[in-house]
mmCIF file of C-alpha atoms and ligand atoms in Angstrom:
data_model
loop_
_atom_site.group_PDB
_atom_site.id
_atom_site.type_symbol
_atom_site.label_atom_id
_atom_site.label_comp_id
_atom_site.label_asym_id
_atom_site.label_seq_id
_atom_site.Cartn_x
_atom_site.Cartn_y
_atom_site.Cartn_z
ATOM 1 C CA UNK Q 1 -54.090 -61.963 122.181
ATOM 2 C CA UNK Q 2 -55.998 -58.569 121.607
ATOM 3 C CA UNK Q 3 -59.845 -58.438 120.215
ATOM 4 C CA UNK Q 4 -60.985 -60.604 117.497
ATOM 5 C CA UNK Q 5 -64.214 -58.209 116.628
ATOM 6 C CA UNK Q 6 -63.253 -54.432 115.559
ATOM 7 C CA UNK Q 7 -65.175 -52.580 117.997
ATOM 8 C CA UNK Q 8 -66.475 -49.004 117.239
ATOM 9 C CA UNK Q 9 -69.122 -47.011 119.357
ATOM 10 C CA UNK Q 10 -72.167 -49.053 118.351
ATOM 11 C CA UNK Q 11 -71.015 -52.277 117.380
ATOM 12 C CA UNK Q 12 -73.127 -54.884 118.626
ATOM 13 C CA UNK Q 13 -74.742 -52.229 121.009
ATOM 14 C CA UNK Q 14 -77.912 -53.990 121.115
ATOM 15 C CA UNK Q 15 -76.469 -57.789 120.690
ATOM 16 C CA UNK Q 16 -79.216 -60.561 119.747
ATOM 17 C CA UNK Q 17 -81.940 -57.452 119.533
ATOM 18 C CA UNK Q 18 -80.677 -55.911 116.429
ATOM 19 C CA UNK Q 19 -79.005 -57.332 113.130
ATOM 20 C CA UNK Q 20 -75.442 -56.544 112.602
ATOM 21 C CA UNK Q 21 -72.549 -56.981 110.829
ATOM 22 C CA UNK Q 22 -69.001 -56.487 112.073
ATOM 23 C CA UNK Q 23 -65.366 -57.062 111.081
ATOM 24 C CA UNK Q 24 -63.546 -59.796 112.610
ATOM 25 C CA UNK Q 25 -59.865 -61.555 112.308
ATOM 26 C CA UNK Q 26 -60.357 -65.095 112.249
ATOM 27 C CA UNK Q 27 -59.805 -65.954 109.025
ATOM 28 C CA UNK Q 28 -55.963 -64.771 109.703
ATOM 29 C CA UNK Q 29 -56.159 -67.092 112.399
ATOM 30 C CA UNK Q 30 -53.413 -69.685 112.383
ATOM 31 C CA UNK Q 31 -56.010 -72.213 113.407
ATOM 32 C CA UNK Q 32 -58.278 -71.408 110.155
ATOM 33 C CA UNK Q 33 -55.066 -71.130 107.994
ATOM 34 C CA UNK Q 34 -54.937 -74.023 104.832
ATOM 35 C CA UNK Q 35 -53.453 -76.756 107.247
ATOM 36 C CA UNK Q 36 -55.297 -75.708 109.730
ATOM 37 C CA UNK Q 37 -58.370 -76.490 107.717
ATOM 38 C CA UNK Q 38 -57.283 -79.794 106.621
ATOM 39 C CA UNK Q 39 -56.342 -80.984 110.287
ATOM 40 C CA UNK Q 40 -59.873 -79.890 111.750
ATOM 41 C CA UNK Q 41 -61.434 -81.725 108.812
ATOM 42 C CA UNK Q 42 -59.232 -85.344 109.341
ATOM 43 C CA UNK Q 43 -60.011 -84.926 113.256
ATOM 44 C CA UNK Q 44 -63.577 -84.665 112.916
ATOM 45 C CA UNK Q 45 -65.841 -87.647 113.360
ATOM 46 C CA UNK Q 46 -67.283 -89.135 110.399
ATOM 47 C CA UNK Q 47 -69.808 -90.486 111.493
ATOM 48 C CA UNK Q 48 -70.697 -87.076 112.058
ATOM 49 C CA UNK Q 49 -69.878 -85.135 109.139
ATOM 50 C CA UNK Q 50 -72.472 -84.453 106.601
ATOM 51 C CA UNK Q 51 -72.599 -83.662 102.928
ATOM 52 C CA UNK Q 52 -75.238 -82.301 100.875
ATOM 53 C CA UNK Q 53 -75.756 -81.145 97.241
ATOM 54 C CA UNK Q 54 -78.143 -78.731 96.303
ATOM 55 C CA UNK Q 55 -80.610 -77.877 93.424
ATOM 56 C CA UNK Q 56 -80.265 -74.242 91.030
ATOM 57 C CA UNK Q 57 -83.363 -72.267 91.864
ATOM 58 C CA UNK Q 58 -82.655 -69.865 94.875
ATOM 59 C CA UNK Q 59 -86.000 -69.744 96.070
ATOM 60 C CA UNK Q 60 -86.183 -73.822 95.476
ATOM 61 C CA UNK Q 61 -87.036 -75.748 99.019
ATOM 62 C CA UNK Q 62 -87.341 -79.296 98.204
ATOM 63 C CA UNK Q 63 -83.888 -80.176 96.356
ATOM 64 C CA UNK Q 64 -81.884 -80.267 99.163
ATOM 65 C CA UNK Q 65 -80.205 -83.849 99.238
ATOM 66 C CA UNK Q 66 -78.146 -86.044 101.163
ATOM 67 C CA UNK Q 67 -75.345 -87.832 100.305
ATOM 68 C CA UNK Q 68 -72.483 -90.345 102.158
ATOM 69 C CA UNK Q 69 -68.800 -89.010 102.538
ATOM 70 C CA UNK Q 70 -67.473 -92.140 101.340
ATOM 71 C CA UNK Q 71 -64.542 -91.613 104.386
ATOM 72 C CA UNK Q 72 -62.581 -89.342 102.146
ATOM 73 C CA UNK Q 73 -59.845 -87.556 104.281
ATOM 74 C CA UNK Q 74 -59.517 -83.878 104.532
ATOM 75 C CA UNK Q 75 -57.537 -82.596 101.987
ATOM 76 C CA UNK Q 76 -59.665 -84.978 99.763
ATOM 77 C CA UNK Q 77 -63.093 -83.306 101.026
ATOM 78 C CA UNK Q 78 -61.200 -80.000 100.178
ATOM 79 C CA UNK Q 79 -60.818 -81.024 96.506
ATOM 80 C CA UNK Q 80 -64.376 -82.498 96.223
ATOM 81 C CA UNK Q 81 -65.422 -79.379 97.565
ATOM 82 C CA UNK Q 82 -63.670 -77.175 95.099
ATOM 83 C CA UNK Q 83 -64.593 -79.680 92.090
ATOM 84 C CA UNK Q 84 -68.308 -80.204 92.529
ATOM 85 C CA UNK Q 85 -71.892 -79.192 93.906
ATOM 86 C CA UNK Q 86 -71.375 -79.316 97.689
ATOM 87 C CA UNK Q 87 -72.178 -78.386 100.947
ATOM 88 C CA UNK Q 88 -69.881 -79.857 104.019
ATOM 89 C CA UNK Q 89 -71.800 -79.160 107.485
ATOM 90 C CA UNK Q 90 -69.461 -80.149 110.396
ATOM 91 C CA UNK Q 91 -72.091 -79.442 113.473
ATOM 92 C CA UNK Q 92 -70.238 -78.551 116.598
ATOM 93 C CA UNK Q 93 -66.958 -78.660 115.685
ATOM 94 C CA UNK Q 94 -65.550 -76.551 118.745
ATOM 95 C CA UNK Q 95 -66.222 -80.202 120.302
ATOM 96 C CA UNK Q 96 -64.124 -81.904 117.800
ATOM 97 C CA UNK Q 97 -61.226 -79.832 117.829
ATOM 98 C CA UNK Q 98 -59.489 -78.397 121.453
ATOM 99 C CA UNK Q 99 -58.100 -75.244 118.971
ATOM 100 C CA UNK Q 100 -61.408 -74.296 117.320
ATOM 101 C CA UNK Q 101 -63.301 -74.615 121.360
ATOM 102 C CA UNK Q 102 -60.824 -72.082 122.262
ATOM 103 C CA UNK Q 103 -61.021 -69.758 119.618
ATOM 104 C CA UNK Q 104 -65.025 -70.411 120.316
ATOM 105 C CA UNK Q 105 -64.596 -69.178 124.138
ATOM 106 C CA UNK Q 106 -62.448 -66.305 123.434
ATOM 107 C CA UNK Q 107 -64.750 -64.923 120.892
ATOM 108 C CA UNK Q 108 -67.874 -65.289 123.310
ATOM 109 C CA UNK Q 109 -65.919 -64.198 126.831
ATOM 110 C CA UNK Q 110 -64.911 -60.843 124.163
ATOM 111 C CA UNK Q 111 -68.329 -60.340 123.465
ATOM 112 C CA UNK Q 112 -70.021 -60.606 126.798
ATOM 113 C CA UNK Q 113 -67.199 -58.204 128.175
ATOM 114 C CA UNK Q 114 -67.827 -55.646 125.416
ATOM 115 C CA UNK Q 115 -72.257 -56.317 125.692
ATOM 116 C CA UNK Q 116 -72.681 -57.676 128.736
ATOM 117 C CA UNK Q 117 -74.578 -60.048 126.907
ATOM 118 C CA UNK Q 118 -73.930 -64.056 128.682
ATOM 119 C CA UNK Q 119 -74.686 -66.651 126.383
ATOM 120 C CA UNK Q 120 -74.312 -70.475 126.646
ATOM 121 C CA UNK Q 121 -74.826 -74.008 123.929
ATOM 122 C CA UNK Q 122 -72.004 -72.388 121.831
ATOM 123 C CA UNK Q 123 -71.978 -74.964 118.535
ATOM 124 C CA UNK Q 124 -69.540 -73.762 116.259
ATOM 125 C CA UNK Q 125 -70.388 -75.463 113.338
ATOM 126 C CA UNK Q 126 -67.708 -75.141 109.947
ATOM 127 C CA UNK Q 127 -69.389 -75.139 107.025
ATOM 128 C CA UNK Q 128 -67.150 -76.056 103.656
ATOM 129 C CA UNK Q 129 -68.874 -75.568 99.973
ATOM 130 C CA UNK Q 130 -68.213 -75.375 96.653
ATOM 131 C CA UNK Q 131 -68.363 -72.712 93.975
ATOM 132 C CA UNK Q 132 -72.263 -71.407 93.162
ATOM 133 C CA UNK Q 133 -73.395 -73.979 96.289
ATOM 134 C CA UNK Q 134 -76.472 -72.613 97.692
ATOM 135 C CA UNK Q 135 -78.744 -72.963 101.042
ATOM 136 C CA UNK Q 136 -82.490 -72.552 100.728
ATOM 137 C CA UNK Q 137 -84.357 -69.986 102.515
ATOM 138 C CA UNK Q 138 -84.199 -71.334 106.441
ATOM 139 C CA UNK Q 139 -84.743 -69.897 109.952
ATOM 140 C CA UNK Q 140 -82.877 -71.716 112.979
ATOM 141 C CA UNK Q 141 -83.922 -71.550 116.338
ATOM 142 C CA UNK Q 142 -80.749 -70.967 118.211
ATOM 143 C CA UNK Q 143 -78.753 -67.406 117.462
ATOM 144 C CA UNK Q 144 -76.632 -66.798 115.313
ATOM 145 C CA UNK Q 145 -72.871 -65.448 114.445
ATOM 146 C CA UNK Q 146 -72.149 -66.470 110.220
ATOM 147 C CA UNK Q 147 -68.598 -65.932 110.464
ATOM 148 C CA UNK Q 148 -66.631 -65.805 107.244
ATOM 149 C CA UNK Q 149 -63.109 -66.861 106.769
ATOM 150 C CA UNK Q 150 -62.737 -67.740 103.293
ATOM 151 C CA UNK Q 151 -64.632 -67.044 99.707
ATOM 152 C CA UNK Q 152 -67.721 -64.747 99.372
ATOM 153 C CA UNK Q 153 -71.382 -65.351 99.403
ATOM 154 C CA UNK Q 154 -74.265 -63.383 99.312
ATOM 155 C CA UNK Q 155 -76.523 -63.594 102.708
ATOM 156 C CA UNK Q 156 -80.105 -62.522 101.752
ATOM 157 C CA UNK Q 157 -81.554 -61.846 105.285
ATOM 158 C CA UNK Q 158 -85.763 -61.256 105.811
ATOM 159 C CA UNK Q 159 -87.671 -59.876 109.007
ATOM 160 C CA UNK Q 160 -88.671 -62.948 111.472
ATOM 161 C CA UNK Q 161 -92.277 -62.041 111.033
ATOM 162 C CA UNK Q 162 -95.556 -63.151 109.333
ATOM 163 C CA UNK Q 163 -95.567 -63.507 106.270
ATOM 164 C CA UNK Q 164 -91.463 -64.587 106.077
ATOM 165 C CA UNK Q 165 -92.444 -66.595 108.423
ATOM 166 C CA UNK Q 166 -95.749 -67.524 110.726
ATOM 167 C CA UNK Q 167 -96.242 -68.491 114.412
ATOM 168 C CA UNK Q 168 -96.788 -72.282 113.285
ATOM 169 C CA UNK Q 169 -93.756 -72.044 111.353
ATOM 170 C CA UNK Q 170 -91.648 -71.445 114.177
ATOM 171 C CA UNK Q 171 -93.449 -73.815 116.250
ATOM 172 C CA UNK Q 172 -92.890 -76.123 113.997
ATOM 173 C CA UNK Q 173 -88.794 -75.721 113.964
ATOM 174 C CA UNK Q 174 -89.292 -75.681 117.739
ATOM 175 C CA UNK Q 175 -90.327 -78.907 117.804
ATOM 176 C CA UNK Q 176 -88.337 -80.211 114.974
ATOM 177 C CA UNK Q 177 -91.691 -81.462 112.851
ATOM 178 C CA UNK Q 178 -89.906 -80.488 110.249
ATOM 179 C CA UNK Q 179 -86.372 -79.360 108.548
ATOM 180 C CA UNK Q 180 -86.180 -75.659 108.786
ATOM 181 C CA UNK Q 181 -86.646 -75.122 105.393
ATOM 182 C CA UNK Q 182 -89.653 -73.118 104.443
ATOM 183 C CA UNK Q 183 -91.096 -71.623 101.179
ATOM 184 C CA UNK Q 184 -90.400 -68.511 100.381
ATOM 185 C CA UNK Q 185 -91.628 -66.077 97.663
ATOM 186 C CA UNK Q 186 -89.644 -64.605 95.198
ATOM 187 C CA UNK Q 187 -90.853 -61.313 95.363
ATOM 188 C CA UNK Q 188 -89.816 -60.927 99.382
ATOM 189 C CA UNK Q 189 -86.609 -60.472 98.314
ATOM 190 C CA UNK Q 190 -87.345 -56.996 98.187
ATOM 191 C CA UNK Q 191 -88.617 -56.779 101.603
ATOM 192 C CA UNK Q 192 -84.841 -58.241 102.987
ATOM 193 C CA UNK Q 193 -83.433 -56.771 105.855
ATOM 194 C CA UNK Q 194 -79.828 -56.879 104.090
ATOM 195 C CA UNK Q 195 -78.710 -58.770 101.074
ATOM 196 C CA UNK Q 196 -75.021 -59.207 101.724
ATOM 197 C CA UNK Q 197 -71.871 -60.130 99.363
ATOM 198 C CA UNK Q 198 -70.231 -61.506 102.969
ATOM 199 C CA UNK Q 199 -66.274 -61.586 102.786
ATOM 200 C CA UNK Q 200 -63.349 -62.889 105.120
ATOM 201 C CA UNK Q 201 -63.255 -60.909 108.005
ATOM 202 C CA UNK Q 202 -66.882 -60.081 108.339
ATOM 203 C CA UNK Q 203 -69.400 -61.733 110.490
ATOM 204 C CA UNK Q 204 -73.326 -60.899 110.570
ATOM 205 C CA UNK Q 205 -75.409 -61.622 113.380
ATOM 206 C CA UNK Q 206 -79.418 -61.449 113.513
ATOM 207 C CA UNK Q 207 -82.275 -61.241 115.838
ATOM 208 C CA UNK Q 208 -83.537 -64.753 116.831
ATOM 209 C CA UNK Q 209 -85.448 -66.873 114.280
ATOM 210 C CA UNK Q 210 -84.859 -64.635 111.340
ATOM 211 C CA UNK Q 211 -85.163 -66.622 107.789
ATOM 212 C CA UNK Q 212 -82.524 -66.419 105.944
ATOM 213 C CA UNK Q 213 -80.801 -68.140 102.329
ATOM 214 C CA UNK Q 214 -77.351 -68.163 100.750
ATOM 215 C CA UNK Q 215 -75.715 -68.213 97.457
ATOM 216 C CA UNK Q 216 -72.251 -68.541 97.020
ATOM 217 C CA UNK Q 217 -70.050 -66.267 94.961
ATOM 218 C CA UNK Q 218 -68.152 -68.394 92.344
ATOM 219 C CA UNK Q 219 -65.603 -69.761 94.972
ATOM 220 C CA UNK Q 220 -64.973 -71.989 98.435
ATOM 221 C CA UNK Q 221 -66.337 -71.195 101.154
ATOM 222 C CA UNK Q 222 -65.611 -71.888 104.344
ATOM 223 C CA UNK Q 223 -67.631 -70.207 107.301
ATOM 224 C CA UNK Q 224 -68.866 -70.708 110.594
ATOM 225 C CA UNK Q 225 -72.072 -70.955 111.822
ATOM 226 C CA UNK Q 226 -71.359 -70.341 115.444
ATOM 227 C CA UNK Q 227 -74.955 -71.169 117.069
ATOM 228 C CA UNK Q 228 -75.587 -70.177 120.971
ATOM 229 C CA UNK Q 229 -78.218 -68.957 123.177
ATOM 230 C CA UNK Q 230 -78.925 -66.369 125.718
ATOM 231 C CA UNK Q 231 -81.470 -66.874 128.558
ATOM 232 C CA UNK Q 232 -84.218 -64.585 126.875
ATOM 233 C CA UNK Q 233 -83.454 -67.129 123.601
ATOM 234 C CA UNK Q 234 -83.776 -69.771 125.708
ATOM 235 C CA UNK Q 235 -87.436 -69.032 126.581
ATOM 236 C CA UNK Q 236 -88.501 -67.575 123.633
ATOM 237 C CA UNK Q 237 -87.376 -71.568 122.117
ATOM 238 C CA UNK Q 238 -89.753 -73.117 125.405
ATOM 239 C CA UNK Q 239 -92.778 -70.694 124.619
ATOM 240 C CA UNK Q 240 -92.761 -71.635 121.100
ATOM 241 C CA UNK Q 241 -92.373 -75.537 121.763
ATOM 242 C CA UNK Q 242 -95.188 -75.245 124.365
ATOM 243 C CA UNK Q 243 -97.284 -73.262 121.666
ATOM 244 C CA UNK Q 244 -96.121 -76.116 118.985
ATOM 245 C CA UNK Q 245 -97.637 -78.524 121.832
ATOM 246 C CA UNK Q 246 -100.478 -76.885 122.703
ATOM 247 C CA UNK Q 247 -101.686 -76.166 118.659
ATOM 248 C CA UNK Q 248 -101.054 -79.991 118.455
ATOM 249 C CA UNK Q 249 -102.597 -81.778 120.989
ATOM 250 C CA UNK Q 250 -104.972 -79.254 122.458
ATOM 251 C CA UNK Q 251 -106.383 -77.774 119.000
ATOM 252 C CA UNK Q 252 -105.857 -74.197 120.561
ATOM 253 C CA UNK Q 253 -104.295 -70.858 118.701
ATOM 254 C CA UNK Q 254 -101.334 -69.443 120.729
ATOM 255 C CA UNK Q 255 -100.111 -66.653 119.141
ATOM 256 C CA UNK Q 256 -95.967 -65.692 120.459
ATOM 257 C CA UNK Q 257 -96.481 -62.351 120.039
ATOM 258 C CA UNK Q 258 -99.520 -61.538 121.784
ATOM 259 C CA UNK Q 259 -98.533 -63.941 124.922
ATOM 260 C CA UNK Q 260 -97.634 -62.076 128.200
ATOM 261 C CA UNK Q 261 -94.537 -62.871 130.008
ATOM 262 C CA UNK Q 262 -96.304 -64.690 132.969
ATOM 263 C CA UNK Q 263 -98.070 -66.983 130.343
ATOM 264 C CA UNK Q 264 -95.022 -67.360 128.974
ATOM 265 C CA UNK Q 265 -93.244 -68.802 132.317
ATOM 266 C CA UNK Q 266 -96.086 -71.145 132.494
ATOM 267 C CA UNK Q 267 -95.163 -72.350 129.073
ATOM 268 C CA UNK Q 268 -91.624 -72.552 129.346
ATOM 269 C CA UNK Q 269 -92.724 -74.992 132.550
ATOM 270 C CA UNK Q 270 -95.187 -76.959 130.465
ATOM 271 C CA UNK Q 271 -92.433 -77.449 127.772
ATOM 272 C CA UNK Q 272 -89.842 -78.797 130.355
ATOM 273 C CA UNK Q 273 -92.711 -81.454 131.681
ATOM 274 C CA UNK Q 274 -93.336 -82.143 127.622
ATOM 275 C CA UNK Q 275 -89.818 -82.699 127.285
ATOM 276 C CA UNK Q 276 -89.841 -84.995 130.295
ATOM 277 C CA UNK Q 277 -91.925 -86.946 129.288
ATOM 278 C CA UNK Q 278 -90.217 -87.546 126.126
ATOM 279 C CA UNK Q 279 -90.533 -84.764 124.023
ATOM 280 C CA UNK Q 280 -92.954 -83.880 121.256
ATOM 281 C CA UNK Q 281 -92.519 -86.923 118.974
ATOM 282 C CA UNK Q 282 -92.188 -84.757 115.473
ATOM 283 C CA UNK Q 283 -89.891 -85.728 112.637
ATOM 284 C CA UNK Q 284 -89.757 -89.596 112.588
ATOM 285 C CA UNK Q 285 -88.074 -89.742 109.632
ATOM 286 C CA UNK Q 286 -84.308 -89.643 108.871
ATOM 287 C CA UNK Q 287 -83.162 -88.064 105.810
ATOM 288 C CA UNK Q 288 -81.647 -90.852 103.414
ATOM 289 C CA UNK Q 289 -78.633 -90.398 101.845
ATOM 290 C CA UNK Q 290 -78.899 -90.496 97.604
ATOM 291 C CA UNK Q 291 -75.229 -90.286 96.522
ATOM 292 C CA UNK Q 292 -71.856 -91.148 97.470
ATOM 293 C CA UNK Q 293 -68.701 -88.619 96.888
ATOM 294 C CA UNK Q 294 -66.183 -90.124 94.588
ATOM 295 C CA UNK Q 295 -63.062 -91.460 95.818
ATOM 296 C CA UNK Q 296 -61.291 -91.310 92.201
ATOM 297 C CA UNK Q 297 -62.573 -88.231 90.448
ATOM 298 C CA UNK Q 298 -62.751 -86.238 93.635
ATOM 299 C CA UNK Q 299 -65.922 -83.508 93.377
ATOM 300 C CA UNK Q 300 -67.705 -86.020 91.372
ATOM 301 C CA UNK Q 301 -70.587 -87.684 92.724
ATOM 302 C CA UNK Q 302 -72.596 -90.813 92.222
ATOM 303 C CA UNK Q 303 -76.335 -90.777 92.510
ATOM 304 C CA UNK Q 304 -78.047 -93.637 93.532
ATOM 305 C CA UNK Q 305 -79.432 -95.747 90.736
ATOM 306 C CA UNK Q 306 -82.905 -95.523 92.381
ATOM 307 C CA UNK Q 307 -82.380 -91.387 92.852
ATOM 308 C CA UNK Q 308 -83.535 -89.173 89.949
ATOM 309 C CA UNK Q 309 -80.648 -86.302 89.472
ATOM 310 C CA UNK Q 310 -82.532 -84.635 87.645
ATOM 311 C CA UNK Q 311 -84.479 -82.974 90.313
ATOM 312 C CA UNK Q 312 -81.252 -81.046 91.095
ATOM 313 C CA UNK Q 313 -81.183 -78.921 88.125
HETATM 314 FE FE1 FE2 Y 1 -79.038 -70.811 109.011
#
């Protein structure tokens, strides 16, 4: 099999430093083809698989809502997806299906013999949603590779840095207190790092923790958001825990960027005995589901009678 990333001089020259997109050739992948879609879809667990609609305002935080799949089989979630307000997230799918883990391994063993760069926790995670579907403005803790295989949508991507987004912020995904949505302002749309129209065959990849919020062209998409870690990752995600930890319980002020890498070892320590011991206890709360997807008029969905819709428009 040759390359799946087009590699020129600089691509990716400074991997998981820099932001950067690159063309890729998954989505002519016979694993990622219709069928293929379907059959990763029916062999995924569904006890696993979540949906989600969405509210209209882009820079909206709160209207992000759960809903139950009501077992509807692939080609079925396919047509919901096309017909309604959706947002399929299939977390770690490279575990579900044998062909998508190996398409997974090839892509990272390409990349660490073009960077150099080893990285580890791969979770590629497809991600199947309907026309005008949206995700709020977000940062996640692992990295990231957004890889695109079918339908366009527009990636606005902002610096990970105060004000986008503040020490305890990140603490605060760190230890999962909270989702990782966040509110952002309208205006720092104009301070983006990129605003993307993203297409099959491209991929973008950004430094650590950088927020981030989608809108979808008027069309499927399907993507991946192919989460992993590096070692430098890795403690950057056990300083800010420790920091979460030590804001929480202690009453101190760490700051991330002004700690020194020896403090830092001492907090990636004191986050492995936190952990230990049980972790910090943060969100006790489970999301609850509001709607259930339609079995009869695929892509509609019915809201709960104690839900109130009309916080989605
Ligand atoms: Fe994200």
């Amino acid at each position: 099999m040759g390359n799946i990333i087009e590699w020129e001089q600089d691509t990716l020259k400074n991997f998981t430093h820099d932001d950067y997109l690159v063309k890729h050739n998954l989505h002519e992948h016979p694993v990622f083809s219709d069928e293929g879609l379907v059959k990763i879809l029916d062999a995924y667990p569904r006890d696993k698989l979540e949906v989600f609609t969405m509210g209209k305002d882009p820079h909206g935080w709160g209207q992000w809502c759960l809903g139950r799949h009501n077992n509807l089989s692939g080609a079925e979630l396919m047509e919901a997806v096309k017909n309604g307000r959706i947002w399929l997230n299939l977390r770690g799918t490279n575990k579900a299906a044998p062909e998508v883990n190996e398409v997974c391994e090839a892509l990272f063993n390409e990349i660490e013999q073009k960077t150099g760069v080893n990285t580890f926790k791969h979770d590629m995670g497809m991600l199947i949603s309907s026309p005008k579907a949206q995700v709020y403005y977000h940062a996640d803790m692992p990295l990231v590779l957004l890889v695109q295989i079918r339908g366009t949508k527009k990636v606005y991507l902002y610096p990970p840095e105060d004000p986008y987004l503040t020490d305890e912020q990140m603490e605060s995904i760190a230890i999962k207190e909270k989702d990782e949505q966040l509110r952002p302002k309208p205006e720092w749309d104009n301070d983006c790092l990129l605003i993307h129209d993203l297409k099959p065959g491209e991929l973008l990849t950004w430094r650590q923790n950088a927020p981030h919020r989608i809108e979808n062209h008027d069309c499927v998409n399907v993507s991946f958001s192919t989460e992993f870690l590096t070692t430098e990752a890795l403690v950057r995600a056990n300083t800010l825990y420790a920091n979460g930890c030590l804001r929480r319980y202690f009453g101190m002020k760490p700051s991330f960027r002004n700690s020194s890498p020896l403090m830092n070892y001492l907090k990636v320590i004191y986050a492995r005995f936190v952990k230990l011991m049980g972790g910090y206890k943060g969100k006790n709360t489970l999301p609850i589901p509001h709607f259930t997807l339609d079995k009869e008029n695929l892509g509609k969905l019915i809201f709960d009678n104690d839900y109130d819709a009309s916080v989605l428009n």
